[in-house]
Short mmCIF file of C-alpha atoms in Angstrom, two decimals:
data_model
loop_
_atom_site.label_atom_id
_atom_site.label_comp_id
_atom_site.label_asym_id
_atom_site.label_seq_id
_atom_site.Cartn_x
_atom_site.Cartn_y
_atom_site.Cartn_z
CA UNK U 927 145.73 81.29 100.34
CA UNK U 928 143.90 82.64 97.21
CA UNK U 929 140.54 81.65 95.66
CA UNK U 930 138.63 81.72 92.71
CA UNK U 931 134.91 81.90 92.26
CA UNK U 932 132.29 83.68 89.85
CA UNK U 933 135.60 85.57 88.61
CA UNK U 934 135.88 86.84 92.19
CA UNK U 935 138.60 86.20 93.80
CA UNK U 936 139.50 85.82 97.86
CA UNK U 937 142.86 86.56 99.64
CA UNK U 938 143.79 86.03 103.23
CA UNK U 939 147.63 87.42 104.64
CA UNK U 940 148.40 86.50 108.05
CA UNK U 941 150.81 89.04 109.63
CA UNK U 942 150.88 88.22 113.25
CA UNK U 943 149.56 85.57 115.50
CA UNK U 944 146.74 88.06 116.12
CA UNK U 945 146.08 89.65 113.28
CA UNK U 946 145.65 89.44 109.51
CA UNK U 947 144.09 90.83 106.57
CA UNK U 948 142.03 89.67 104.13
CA UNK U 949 140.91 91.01 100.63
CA UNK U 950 138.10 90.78 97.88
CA UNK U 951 139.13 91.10 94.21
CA UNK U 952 136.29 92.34 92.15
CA UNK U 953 137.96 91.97 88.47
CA UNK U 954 137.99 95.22 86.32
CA UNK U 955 135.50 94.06 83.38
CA UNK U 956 132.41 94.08 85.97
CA UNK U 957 133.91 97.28 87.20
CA UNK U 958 133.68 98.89 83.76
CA UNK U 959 130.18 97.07 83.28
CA UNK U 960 129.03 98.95 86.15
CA UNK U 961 130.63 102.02 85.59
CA UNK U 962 129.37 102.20 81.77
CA UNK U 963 125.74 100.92 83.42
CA UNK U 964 125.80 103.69 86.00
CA UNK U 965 126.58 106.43 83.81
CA UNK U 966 123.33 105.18 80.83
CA UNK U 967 121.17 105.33 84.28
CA UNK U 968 122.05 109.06 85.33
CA UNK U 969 122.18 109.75 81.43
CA UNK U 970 118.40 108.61 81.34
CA UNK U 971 117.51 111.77 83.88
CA UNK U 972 119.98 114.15 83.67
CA UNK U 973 119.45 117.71 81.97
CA UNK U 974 122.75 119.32 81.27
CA UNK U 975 123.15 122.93 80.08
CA UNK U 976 123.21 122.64 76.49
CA UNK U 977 121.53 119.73 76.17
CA UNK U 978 117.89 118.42 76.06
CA UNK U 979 117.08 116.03 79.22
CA UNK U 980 118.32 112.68 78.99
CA UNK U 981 120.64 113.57 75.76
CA UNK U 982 123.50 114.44 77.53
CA UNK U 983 126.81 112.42 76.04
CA UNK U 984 127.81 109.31 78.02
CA UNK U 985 131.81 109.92 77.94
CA UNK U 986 130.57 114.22 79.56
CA UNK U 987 128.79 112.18 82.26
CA UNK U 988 131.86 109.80 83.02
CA UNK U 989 134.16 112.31 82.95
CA UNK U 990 132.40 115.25 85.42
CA UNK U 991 130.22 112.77 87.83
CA UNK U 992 133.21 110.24 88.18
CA UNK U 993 133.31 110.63 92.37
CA UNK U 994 129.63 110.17 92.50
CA UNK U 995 130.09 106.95 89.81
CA UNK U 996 132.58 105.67 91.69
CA UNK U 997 131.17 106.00 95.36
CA UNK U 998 128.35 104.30 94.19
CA UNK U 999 130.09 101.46 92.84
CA UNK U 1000 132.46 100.76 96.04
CA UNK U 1001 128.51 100.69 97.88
CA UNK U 1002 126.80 98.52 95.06
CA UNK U 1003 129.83 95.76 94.39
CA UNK U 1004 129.88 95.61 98.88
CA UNK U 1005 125.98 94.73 99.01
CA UNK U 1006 125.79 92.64 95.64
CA UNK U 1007 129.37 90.33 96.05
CA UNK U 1008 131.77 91.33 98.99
CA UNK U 1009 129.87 90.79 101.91
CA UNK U 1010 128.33 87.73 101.06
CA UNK U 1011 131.81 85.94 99.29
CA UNK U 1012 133.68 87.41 102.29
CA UNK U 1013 131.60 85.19 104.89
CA UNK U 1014 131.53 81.82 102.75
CA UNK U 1015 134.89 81.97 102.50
CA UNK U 1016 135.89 82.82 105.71
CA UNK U 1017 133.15 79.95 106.82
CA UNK U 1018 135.00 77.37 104.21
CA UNK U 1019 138.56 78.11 104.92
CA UNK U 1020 137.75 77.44 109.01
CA UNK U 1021 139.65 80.43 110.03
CA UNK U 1022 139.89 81.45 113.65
CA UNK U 1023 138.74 84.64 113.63
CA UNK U 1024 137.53 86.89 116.87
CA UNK U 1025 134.83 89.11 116.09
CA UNK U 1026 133.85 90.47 112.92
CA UNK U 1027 136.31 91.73 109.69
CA UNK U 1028 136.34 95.03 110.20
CA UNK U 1029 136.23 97.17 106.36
CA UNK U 1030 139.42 99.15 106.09
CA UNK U 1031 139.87 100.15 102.88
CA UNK U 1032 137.75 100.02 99.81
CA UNK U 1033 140.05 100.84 95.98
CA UNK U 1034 138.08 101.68 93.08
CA UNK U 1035 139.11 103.16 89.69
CA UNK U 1036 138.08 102.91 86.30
CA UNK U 1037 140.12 100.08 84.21
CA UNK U 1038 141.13 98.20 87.45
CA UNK U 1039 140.39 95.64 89.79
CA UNK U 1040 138.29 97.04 92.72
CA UNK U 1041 139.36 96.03 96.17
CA UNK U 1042 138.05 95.49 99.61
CA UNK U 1043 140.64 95.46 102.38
CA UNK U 1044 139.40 93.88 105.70
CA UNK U 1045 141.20 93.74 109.12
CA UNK U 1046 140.76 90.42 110.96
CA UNK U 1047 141.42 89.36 114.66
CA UNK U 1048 142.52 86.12 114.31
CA UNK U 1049 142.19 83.87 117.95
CA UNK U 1050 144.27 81.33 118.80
CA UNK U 1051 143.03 77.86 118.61
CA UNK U 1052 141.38 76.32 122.01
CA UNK U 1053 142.00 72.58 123.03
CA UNK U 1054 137.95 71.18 123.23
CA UNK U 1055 138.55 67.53 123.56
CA UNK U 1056 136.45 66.10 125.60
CA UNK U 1057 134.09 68.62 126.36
CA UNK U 1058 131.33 67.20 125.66
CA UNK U 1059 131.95 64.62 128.90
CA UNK U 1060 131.95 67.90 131.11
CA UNK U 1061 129.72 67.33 133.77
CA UNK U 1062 126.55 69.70 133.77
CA UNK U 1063 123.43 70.01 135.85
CA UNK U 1064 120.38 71.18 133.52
CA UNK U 1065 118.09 73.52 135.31
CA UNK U 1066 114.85 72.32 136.09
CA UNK U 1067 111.29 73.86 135.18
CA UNK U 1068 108.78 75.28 137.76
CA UNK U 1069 106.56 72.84 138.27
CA UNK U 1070 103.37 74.99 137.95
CA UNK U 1071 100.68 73.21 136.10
CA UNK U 1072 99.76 76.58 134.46
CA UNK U 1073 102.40 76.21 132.68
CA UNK U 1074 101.54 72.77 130.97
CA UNK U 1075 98.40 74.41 130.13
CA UNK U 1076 99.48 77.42 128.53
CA UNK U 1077 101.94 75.07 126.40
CA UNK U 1078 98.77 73.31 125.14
CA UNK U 1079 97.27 76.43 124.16
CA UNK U 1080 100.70 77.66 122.65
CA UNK U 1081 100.22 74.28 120.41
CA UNK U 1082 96.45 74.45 120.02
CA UNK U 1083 96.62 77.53 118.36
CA UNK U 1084 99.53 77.55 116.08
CA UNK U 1085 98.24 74.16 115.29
CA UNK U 1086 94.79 75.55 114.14
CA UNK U 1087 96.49 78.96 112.17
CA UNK U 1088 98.64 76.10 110.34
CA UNK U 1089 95.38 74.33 109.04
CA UNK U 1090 94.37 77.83 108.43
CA UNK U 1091 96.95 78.75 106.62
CA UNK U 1092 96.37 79.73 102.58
CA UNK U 1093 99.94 78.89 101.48
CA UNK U 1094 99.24 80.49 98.42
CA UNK U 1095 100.66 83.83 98.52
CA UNK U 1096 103.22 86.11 99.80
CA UNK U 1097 101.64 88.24 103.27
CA UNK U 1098 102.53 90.75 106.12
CA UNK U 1099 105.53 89.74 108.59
CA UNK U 1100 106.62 87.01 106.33
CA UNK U 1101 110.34 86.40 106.17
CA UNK U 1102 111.25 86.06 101.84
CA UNK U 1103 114.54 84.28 100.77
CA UNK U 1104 115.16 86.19 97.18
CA UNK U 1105 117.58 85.96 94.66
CA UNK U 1106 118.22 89.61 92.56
CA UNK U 1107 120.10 89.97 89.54
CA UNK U 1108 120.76 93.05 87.87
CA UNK U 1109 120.17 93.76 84.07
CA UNK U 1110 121.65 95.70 81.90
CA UNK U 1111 119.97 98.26 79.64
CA UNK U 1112 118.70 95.31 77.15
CA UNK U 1113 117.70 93.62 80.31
CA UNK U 1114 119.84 90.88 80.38
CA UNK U 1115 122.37 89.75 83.30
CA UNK U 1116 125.42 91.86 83.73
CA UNK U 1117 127.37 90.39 85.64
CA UNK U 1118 127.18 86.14 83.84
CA UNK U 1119 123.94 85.84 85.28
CA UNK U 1120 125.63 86.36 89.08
CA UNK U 1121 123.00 86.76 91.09
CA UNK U 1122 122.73 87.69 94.97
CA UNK U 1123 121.07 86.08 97.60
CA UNK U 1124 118.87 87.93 100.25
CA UNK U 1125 116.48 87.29 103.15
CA UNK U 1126 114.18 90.52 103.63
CA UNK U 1127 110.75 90.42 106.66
CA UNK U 1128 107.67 92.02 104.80
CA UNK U 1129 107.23 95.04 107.19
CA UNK U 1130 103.72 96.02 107.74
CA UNK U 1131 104.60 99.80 108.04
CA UNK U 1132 103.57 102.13 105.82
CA UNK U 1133 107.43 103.03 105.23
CA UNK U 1134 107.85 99.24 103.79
CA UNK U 1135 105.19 99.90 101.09
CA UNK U 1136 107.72 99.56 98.24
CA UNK U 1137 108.68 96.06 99.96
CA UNK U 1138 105.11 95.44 99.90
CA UNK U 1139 104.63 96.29 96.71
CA UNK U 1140 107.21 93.86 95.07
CA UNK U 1141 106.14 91.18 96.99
CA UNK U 1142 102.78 91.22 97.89
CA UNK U 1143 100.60 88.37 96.66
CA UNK U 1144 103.51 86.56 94.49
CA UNK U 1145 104.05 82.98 95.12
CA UNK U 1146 107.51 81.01 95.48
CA UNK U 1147 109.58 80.31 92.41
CA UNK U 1148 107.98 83.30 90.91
CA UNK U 1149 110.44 85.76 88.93
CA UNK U 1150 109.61 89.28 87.48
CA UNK U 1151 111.82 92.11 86.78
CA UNK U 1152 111.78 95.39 88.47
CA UNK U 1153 112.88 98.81 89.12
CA UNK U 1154 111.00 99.13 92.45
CA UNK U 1155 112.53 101.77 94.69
CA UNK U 1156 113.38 99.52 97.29
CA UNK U 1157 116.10 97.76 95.49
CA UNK U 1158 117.08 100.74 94.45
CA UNK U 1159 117.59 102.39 97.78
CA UNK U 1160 119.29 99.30 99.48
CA UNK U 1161 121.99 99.50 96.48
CA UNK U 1162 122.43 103.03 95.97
CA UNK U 1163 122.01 105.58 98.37
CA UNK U 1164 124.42 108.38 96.48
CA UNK U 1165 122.65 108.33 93.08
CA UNK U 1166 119.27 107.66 92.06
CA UNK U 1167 120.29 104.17 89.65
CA UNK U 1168 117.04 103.33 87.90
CA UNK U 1169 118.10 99.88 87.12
CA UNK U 1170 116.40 97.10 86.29
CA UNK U 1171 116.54 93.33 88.87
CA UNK U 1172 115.48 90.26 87.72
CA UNK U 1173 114.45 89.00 91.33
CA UNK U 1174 113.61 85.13 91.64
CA UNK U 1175 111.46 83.87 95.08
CA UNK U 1176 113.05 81.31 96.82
CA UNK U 1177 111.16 80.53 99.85
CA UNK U 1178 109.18 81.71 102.04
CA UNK U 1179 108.73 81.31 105.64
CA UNK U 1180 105.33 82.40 106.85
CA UNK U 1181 104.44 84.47 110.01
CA UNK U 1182 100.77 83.54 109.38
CA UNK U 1183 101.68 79.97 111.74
CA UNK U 1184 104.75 78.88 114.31
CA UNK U 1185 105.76 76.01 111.97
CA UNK U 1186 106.42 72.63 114.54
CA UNK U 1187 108.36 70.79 112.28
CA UNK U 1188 110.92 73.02 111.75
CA UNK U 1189 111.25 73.68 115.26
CA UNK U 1190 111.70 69.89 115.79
CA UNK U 1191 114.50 69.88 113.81
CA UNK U 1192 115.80 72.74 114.57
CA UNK U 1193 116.18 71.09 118.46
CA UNK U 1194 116.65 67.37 117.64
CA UNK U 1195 113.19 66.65 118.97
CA UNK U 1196 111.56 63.35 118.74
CA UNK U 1197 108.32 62.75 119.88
CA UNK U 1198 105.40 65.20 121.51
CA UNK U 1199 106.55 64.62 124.61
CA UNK U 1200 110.27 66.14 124.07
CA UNK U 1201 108.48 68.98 122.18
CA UNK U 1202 106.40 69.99 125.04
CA UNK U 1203 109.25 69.78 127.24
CA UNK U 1204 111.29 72.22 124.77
CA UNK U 1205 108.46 74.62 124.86
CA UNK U 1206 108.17 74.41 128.46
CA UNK U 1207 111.62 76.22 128.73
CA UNK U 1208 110.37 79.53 127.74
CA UNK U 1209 107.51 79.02 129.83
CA UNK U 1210 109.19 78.62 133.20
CA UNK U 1211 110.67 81.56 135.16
CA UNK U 1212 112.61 81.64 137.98
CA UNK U 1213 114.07 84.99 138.98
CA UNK U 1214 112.97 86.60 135.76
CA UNK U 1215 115.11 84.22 133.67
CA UNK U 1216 113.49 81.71 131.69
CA UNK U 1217 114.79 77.73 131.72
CA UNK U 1218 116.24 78.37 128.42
CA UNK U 1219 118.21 81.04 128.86
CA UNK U 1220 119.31 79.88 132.08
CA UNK U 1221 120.36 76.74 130.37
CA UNK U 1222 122.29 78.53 127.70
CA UNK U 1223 123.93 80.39 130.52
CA UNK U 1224 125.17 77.65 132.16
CA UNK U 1225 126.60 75.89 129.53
CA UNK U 1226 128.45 78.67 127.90
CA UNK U 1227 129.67 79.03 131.58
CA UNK U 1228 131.01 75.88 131.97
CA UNK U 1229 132.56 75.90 128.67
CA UNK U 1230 134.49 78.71 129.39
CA UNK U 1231 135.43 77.86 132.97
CA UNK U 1232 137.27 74.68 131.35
CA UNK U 1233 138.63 76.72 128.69
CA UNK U 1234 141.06 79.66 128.49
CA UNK U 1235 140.28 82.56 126.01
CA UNK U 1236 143.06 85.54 125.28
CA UNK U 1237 140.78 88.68 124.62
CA UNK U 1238 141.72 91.34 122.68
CA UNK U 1239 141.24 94.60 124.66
CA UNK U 1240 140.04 96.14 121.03
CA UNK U 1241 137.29 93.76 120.76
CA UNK U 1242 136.23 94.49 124.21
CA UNK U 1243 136.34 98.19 123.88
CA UNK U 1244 134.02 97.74 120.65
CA UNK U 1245 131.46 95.49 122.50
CA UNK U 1246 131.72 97.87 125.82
CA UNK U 1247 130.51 100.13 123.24
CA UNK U 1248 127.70 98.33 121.44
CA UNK U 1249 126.45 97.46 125.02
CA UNK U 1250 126.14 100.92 126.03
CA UNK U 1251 124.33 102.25 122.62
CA UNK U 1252 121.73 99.36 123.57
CA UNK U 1253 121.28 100.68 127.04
CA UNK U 1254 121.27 104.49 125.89
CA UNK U 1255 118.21 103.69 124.43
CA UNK U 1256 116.83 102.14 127.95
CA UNK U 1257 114.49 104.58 129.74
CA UNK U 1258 116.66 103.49 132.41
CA UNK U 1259 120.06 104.57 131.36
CA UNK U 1260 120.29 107.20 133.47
CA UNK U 1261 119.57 105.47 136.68
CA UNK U 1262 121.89 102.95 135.48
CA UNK U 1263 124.88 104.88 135.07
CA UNK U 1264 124.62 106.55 138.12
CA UNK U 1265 126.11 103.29 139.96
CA UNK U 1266 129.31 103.43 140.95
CA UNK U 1267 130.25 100.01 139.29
CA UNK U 1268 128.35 100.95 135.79
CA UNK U 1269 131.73 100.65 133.58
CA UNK U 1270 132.62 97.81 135.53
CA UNK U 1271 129.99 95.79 135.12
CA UNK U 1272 129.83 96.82 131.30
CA UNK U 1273 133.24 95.68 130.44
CA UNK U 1274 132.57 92.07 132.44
CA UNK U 1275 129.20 91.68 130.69
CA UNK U 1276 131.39 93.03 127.29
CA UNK U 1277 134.20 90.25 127.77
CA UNK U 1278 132.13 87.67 128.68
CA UNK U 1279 129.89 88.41 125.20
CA UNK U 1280 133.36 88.48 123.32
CA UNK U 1281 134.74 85.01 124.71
CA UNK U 1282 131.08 83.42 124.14
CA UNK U 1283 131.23 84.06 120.45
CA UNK U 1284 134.95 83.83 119.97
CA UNK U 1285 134.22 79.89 121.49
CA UNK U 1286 131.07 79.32 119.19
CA UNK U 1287 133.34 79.71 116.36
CA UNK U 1288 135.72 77.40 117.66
CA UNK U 1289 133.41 74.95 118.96
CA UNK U 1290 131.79 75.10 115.19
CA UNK U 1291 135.23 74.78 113.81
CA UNK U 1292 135.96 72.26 115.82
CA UNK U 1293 132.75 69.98 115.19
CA UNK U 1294 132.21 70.70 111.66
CA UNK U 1295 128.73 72.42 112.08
CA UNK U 1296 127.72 74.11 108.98
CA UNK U 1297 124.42 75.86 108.27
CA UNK U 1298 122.02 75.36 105.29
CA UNK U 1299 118.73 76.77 103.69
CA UNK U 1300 116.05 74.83 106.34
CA UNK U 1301 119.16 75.65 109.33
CA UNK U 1302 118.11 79.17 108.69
CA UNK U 1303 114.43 78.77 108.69
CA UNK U 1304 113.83 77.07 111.49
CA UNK U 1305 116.08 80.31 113.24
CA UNK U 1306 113.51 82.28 111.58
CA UNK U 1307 110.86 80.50 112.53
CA UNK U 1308 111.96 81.25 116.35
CA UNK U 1309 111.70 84.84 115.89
CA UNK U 1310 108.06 84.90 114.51
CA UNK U 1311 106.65 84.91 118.39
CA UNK U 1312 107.82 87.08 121.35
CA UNK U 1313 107.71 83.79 123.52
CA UNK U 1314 109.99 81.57 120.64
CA UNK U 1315 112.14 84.73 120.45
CA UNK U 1316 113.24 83.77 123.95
CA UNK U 1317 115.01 80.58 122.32
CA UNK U 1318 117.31 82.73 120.50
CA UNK U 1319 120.80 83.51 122.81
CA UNK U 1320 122.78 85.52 120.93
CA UNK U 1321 122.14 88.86 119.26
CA UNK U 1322 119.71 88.55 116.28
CA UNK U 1323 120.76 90.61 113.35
CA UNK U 1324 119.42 94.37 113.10
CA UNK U 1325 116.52 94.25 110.40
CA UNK U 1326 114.98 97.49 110.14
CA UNK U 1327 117.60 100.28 109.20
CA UNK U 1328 115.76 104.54 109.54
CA UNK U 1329 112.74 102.62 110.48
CA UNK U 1330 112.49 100.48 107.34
CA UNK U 1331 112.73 96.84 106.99
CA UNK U 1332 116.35 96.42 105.41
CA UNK U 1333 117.42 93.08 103.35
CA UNK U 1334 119.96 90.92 104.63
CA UNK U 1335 122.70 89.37 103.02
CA UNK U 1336 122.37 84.95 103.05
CA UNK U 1337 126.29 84.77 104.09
CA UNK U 1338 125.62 87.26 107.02
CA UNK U 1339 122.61 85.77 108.78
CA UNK U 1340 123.93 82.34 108.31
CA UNK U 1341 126.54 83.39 110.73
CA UNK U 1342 123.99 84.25 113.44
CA UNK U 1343 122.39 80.98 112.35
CA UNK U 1344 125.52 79.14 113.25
CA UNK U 1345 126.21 80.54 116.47
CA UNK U 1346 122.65 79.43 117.53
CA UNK U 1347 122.59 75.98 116.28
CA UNK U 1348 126.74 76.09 117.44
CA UNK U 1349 125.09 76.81 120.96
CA UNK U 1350 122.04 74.09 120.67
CA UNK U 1351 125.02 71.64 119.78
CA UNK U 1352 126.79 72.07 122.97
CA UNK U 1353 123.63 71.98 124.97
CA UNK U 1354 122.07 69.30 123.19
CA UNK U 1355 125.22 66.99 123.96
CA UNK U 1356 125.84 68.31 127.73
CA UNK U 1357 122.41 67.63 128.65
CA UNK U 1358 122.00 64.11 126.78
CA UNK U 1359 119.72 61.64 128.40
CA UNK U 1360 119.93 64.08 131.63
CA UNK U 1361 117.33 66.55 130.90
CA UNK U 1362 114.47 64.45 130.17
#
């Protein structure tokens, strides 16, 4: 299957009932454009022997600085189209796929196409009629009227700081939807006014002071152009670039208040009385496990005990390893791994991670859940307060890369979005009319 889109173009060869491969075409005129735009940027900077800085000749830089040109183009084309095309179309064509694509191969020459080779696992579709008449048993809240009362507070206050709230202006810990386009040396769009999207947290340290900078105080729907060095670190990190962006504000999702009616949404709710009820799931504990999780749990169990999954070992051995760089980093580790059943318990806790996501994708496949702009606020929204955090099942996407808050492509935290609302889905259905 082959597509077209902003003169990109997406491939997908199947060459076993497990595996395939699929490929981003990145046509050769925005390779040149780059290349040429690269080369005026290190021209701008560069003293040469023989020359006075900044006059050294364009087709000298091309020619000696070519590996460094090109290095920085197979980064700047992954960030700005590939990663972002790759998951739409993936997401549009509904293929099976088990994990992530995994980057094998990048091409990239001067006068050609430039092209990004990706493994994929591909899983083998899972029969899920009827699952949603599965019996299930929702877990039940403690029944502590503390509880009730610190629910009330939980809505008293983010209540109030939404009254509060100046929505004028960009602050601290908000999350920014962005769209960046970069110029060329006349400052106008390179690439037929492409542009890419981007969601990006203000950080409040002082190593996210060139995020602050650009964003600071600006309002939504505001555009300006910029060369601020955060752009140009999060696109280039084997030359200094000194382009120019032409970034346009989106939206905005403030950390200044917990915002209700996304979070209605975002859970089907439908009167006060279902929303305290939702909240009241990451209130209650039993066994250090709150009512939400345990729910999720439970569900996903179920699913799966009806449902057969073929893992492949490879995927395992890559989440065995994720787990354990998580738990390195556990003050605990060491205590941990002196149990005799450590690596056991690992690689259960790594396959059963593996089939969970493997049958989100299905299960979204299968019901034709998609994700959209307010899907992936109100999963923002959820991450805003260490309690709401707890409504989130699945992995969140990393956001801070050396300490620094990092942007993240629209494509790639749509898919986390969809596993979540995937999961909410399931439960929402299972425990219809039952919970409440």
């Amino acid at each position: 299957m082959e597509q077209k889109h902003c003169s990109l173009e997406f491939s997908v060869k199947q060459v076993s009932s497990h595996f395939g491969y699929a490929t981003i075409t990145v046509p050769e005129q925005y390779v040149n454009l780059l290349y040429t735009q690269a080369s005026h940027a290190q021209q701008s900077g560069m003293h040469t022997n023989g020359f006075i800085k900044g006059a050294t000749p364009l087709d000298y830089i091309k020619q000696n600085f070519q590996p460094h040109l090109l290095e920085h183009i197979k980064e700047f084309f992954f960030k700005y189209f590939v990663i972002n095309w790759l998951y739409q179309e993936l997401q549009s064509h509904k293929l099976l796929i088990a994990g992530d694509p995994r980057l094998t191969d990048i091409s990239v020459h001067p006068n050609q196409d430039a092209l990004y080779s990706f493994s994929l696992t591909l899983s083998q579709p899972i029969s899920l009629q009827g699952w949603k008449r599965l019996p299930f048993r929702a877990p039940k809240r403690k029944n502590y009227k503390d509880l009730d009362k610190q629910v009330k507070n939980f809505l008293k206050d983010e209540i109030k700081a939404s009254k509060d709230y100046n929505d004028s202006v960009i602050a601290l810990n908000d999350w920014i939807c962005f769209s960046v386009c970069i110029l060329d040396s006349e400052k106008k769009e390179l690439f037929n006014e492409y542009s890419e999207k981007l969601w990006v947290k203000i950080g409040a340290e002082e190593a996210d002071s060139p995020l602050q900078k650009m964003f600071i105080g600006k309002k939504i729907k505001e555009s300006f152009i910029t060369d601020n060095k955060f752009l140009q670190d999060y696109f280039s990190s084997h030359i200094d670039a000194h382009y120019n962006f032409k970034i346009t504000i989106l939206d905005v999702a403030p950390h200044a208040f917990f915002n209700f009616n996304h979070f209605k949404k975002h859970f089907r709710i439908r009167n006060n009385q279902e929303l305290h009820l939702k909240l009241i799931e990451v209130f209650s504990y039993r066994n250090d496990m709150s009512q939400r999780r345990t729910t999720a749990e439970d569900t996903l169990k179920l699913l799966l005990s009806r449902h057969t999954i073929d893992v492949p070992n490879h995927l395992i051995l890559r989440q065995q390893k994720s787990i354990l760089d998580d738990i390195h980093s556990n003050p605990d580790y060491q205590v941990y791994k002196m149990q005799n059943d450590f690596h056991d318990k690992v690689r259960l806790l790594a396959v059963k991670q593996v089939k969970e996501i493997i049958l989100m994708h299905q299960l979204a496949c299968y019901e034709n859940i998609t994700v959209n702009d307010e899907d992936i606020k109100g999963y923002l929204n959820l991450t805003k307060r260490p309690r709401t955090q707890e409504f989130i099942y699945f992995e969140p996407p990393m956001t801070k890369f050396l300490g620094q808050e990092a942007p993240l492509s629209a494509a790639l935290i749509a898919q986390c979005c969809l596993r979540e609302k995937t999961l909410n889905h399931a439960i929402y259905y299972l425990t219809k009319q039952k919970a409440y």
